Short mmCIF file of C-alpha atoms in Angstrom, two decimals:
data_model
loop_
_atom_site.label_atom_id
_atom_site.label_comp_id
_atom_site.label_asym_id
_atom_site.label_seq_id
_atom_site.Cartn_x
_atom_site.Cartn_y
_atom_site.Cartn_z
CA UNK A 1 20.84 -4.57 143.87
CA UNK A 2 23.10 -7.55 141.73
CA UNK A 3 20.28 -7.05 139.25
CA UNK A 4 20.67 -2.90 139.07
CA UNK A 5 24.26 -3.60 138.79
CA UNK A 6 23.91 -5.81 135.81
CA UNK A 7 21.05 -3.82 134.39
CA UNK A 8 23.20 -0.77 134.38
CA UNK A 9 26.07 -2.64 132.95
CA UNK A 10 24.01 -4.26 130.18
CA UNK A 11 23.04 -0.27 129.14
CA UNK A 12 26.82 0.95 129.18
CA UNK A 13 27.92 -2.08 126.74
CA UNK A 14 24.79 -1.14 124.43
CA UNK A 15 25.19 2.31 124.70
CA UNK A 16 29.39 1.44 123.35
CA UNK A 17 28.05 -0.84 120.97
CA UNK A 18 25.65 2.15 119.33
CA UNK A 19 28.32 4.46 119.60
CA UNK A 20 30.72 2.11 117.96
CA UNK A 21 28.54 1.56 115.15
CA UNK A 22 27.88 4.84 113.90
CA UNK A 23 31.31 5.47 114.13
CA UNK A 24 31.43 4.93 110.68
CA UNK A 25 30.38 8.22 110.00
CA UNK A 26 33.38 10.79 108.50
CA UNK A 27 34.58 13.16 110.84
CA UNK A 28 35.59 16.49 109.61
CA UNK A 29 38.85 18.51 111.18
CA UNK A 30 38.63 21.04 112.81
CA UNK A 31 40.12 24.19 111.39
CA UNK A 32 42.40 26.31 113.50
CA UNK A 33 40.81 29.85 112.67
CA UNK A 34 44.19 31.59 114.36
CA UNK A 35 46.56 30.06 111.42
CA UNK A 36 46.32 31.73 107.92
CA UNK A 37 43.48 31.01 105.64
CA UNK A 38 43.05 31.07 101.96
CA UNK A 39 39.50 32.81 100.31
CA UNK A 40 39.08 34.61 97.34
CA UNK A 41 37.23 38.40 98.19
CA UNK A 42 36.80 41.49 96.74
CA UNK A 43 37.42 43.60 99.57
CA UNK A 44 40.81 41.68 100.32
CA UNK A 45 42.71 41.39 97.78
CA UNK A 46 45.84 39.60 98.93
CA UNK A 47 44.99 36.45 101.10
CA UNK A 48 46.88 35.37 104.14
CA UNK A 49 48.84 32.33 102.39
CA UNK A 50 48.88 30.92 98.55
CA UNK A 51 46.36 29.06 96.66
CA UNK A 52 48.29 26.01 96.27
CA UNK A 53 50.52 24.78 99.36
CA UNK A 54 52.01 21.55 98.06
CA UNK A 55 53.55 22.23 94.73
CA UNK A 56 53.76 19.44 91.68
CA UNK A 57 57.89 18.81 90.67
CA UNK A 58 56.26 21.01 87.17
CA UNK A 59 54.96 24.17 89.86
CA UNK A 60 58.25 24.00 91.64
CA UNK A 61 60.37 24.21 88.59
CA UNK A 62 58.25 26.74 87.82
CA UNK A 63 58.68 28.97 91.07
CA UNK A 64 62.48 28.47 90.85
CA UNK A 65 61.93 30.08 87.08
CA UNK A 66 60.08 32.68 88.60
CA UNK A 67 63.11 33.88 90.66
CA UNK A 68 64.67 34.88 86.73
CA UNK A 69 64.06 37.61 84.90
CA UNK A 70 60.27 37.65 83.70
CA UNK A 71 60.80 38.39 80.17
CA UNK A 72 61.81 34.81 79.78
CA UNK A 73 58.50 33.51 81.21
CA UNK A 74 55.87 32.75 78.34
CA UNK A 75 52.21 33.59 79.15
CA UNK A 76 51.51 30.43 79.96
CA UNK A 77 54.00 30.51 82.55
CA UNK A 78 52.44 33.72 84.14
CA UNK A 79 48.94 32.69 83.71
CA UNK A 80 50.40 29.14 85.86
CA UNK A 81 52.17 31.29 88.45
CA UNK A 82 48.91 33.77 89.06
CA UNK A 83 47.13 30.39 89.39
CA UNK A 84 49.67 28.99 91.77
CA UNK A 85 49.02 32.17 94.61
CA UNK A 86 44.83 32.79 93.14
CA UNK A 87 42.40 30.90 92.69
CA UNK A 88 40.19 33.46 90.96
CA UNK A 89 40.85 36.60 88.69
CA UNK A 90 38.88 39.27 89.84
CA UNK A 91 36.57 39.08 86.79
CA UNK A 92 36.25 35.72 87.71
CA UNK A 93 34.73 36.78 91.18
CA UNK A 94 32.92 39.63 89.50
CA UNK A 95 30.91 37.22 87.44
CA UNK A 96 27.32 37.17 88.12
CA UNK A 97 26.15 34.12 90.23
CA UNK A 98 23.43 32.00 89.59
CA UNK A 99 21.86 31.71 93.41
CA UNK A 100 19.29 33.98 92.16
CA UNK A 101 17.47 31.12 90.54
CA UNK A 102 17.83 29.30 93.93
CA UNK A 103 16.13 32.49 95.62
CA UNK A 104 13.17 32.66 92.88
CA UNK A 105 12.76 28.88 93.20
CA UNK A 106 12.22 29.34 97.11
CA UNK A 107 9.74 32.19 96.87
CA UNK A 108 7.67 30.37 94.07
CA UNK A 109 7.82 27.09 96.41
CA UNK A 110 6.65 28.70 99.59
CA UNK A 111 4.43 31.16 97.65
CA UNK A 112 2.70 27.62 95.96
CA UNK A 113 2.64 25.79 99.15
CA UNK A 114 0.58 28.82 100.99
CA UNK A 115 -1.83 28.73 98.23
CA UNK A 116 -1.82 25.23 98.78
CA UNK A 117 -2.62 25.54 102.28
CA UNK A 118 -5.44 28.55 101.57
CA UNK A 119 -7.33 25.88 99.34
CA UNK A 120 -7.19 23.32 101.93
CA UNK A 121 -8.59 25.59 104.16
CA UNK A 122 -11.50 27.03 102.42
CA UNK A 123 -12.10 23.82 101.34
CA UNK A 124 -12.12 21.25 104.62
CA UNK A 125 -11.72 23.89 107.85
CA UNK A 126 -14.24 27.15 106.98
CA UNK A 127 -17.90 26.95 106.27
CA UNK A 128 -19.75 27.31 103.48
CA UNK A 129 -20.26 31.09 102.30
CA UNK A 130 -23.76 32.23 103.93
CA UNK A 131 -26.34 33.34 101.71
CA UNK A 132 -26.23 36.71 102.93
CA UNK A 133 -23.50 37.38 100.73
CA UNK A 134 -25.37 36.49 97.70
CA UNK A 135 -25.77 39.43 95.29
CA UNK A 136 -30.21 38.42 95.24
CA UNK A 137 -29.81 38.47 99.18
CA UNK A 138 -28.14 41.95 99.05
CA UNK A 139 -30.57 43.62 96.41
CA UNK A 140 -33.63 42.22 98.49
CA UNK A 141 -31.84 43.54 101.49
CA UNK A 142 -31.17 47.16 100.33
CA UNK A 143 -34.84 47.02 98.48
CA UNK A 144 -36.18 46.54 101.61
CA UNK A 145 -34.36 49.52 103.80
CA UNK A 146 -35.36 51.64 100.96
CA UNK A 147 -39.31 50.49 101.39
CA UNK A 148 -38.79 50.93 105.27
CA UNK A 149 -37.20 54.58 104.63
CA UNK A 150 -34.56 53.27 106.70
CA UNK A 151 -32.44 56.78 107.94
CA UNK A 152 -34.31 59.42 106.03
CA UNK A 153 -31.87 62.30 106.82
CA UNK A 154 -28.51 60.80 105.81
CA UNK A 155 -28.47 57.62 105.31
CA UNK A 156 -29.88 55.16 102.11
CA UNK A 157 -33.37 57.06 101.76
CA UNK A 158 -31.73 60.60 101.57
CA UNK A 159 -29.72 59.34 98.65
CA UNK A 160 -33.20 57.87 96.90
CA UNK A 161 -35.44 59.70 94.80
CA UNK A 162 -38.76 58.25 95.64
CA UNK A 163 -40.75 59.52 93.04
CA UNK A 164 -38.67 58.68 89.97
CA UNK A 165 -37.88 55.31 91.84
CA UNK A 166 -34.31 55.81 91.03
CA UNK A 167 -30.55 57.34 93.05
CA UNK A 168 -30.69 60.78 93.20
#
């Protein structure tokens, strides 16, 4: 029973132990999906919150500028405030992707590795072909139904002309 005891402690202090040494692995937060969340889409055009949520002393100079009359703001100055609430224009997220590529590569992988596996196959698992499927097995074959007269009425023998010793 003592030994049980100490046998079960010995298993709890390793089991710590493990645990404690892959602690060192990064845990990631996780994200309250009932609070506001920023994503760039198409079909919704104005996010729940900003792009940026803690501003540079240049960004909040900037917002405080934006509170003025916009004819004083340069382009630049826009083109940094559109940046401060968006992360993308939306010919930005109208761009064509390149995960296509990624889609073509996966076909062409899985399409070479079934090959790969069909060779393997025929090669190690099936038998070899039987010689019945030889083209000199088949023309003996179908000379000799025709020599037997094998179905006269409407099979091989009705379709052979006999006498010219050719197909009808």
């Amino acid at each position: 029973l003592i030994v049980l005891r100490y046998l079960s402690k010995t298993g709890q202090t390793l089991l710590v132990t493990f645990v404690c040494l892959r602690g060192s692995v990064k845990v990631t937060e996780a994200v309250d999906m009932s609070r506001p969340m920023y994503w760039d889409r198409l079909d919704t055009p104005l996010p729940d919150k900003l792009y940026k949520d803690e501003l540079s002393a240049a960004e909040k100079s900037l917002k405080e500028k934006e509170k003025g009359p916009w004819s004083q703001l340069t382009n630049e100055e826009k083109i940094a405030l559109y940046r401060l609430s968006f992360h993308q224009t939306y010919a930005e997220m109208n761009q064509p992707k390149s995960e296509w590529k990624t889609v073509v590569g996966g076909i062409f992988f899985f399409v070479g590795f079934t090959a790969l596996v069909v060779w393997w196959q025929r090669v190690y698992v099936y038998p070899p072909r039987p010689r019945t499927f030889d083209d000199e097995w088949q023309a003996k074959q179908l000379q000799r139904m025709l020599d037997m007269r094998i179905n006269p009425i409407e099979g091989f023998s009705s379709k052979w002309d006999y006498e010219k010793g050719q197909w009808k």
